GROMACS .gro file of C-alpha atoms in nm:
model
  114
    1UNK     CA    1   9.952  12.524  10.394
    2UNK     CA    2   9.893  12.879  10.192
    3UNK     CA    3   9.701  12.799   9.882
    4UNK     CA    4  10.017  12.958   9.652
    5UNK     CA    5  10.216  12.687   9.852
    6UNK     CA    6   9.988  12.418   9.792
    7UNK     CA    7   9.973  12.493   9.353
    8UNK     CA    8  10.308  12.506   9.399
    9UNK     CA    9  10.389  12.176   9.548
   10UNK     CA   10  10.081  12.051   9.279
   11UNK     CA   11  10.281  12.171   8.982
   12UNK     CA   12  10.629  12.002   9.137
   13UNK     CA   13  10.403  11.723   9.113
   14UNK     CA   14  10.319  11.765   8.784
   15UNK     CA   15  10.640  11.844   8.614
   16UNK     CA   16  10.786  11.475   8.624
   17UNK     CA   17  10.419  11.326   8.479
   18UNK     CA   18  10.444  11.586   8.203
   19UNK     CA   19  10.800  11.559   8.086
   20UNK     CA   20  10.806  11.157   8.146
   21UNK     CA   21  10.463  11.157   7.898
   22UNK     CA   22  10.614  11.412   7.641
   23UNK     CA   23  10.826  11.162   7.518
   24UNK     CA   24  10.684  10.982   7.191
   25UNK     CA   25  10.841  10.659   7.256
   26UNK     CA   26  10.750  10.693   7.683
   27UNK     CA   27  10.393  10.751   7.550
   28UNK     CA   28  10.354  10.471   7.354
   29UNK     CA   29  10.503  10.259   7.639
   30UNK     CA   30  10.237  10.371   7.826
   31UNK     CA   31   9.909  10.345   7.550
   32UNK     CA   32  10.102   9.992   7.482
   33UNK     CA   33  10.083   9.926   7.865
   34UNK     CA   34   9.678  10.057   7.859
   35UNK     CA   35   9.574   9.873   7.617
   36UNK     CA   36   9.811   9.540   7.617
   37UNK     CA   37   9.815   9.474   7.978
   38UNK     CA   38  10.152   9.401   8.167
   39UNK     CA   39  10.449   9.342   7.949
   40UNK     CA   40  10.777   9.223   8.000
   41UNK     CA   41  11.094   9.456   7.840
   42UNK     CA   42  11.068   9.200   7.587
   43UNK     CA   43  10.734   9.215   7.503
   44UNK     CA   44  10.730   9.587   7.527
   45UNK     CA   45  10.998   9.607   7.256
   46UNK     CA   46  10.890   9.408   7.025
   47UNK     CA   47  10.797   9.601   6.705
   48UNK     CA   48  10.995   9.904   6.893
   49UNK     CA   49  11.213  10.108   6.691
   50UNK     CA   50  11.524  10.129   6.996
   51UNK     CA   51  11.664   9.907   7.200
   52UNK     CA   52  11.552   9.697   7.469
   53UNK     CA   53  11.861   9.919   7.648
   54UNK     CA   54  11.646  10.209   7.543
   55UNK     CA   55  11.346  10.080   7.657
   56UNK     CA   56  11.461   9.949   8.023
   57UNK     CA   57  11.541  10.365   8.020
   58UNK     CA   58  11.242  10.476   7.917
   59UNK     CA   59  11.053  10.237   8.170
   60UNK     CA   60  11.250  10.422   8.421
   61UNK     CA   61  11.153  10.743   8.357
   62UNK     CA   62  10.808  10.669   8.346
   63UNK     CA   63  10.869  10.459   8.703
   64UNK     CA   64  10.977  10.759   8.817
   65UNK     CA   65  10.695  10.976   8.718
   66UNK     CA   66  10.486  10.712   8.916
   67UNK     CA   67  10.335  10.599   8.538
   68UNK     CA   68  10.464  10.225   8.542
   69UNK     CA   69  10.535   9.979   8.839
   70UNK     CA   70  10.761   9.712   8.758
   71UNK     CA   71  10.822   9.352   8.964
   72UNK     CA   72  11.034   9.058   8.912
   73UNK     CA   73  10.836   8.742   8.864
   74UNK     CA   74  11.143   8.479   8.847
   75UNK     CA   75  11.418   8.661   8.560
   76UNK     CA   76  11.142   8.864   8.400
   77UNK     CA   77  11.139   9.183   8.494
   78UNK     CA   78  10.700   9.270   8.423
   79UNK     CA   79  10.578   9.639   8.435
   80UNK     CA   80  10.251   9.757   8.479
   81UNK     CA   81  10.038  10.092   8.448
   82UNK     CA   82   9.990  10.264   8.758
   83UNK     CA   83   9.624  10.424   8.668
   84UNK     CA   84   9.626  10.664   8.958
   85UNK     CA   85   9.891  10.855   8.772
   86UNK     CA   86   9.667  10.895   8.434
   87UNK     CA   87   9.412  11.027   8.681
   88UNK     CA   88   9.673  11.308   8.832
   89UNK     CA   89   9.728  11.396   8.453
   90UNK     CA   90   9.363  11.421   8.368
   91UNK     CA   91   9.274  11.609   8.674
   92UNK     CA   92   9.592  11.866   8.590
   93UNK     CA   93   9.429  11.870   8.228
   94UNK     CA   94   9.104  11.937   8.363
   95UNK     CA   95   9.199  12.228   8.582
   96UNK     CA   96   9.361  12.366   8.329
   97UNK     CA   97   9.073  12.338   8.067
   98UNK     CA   98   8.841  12.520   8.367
   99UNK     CA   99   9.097  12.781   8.375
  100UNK     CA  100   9.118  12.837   8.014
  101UNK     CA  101   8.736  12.872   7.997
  102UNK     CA  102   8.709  13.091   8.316
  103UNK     CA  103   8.957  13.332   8.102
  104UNK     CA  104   8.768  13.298   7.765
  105UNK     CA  105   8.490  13.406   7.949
  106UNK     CA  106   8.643  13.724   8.143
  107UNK     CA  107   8.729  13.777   7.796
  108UNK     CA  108   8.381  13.788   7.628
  109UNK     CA  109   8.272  14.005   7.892
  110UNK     CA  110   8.519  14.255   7.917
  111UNK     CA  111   8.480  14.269   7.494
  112UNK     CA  112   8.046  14.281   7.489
  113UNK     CA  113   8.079  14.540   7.791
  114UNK     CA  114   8.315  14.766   7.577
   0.00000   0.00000   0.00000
């Protein structure tokens, strides 16, 4: 695979992570998930400012991003973080940091040179 093909397929990727974590109520889903542990849709609405409608949605998205896993255990529906994903989104974040450095740097050369 060409190197434009393979950025390319990474930023399809990345598109779904991005727009599932730019969401303020998706993101705290997700620090709530980090830091609580597993939750049910109950316990991941309490003190929630929607619905547990709205949260069962937002769980979704963020399942589909590949952010959350979710499993049945009896009638509770329980939904986990899937780490991996955080790493994708740091390693995105980190590329583009590099990137953003590489440029300052063409920048401060091209400026002491002229």
């Amino acid at each position: 695979m060409s190197q434009a093909k393979a950025n390319a397929a990474r930023l399809r990727d990345a598109v779904p992570l991005f727009a599932a974590l730019g969401d303020e109520t998706r993101l705290g889903l997700v620090l709530r998930l980090a830091s609580g542990g597993p939750g049910s849709i109950a316990h991941l609405s309490e003190k929630a400012s929607v619905s547990r409608q709205a949260i069962k949605k937002h769980l979704d998205v963020l399942g589909g991003a590949g952010l959350v896993r979710g499993e049945r255990r009896g009638r509770t529906h329980v939904f986990r973080l899937e780490p991996k994903r955080l790493d994708d989104a740091r390693d995105y974040l980190d590329t583009i940091s590099e990137q953003w450095d590489g440029a300052i740097e063409r920048l401060r050369t091209f400026v002491e040179e002229h």
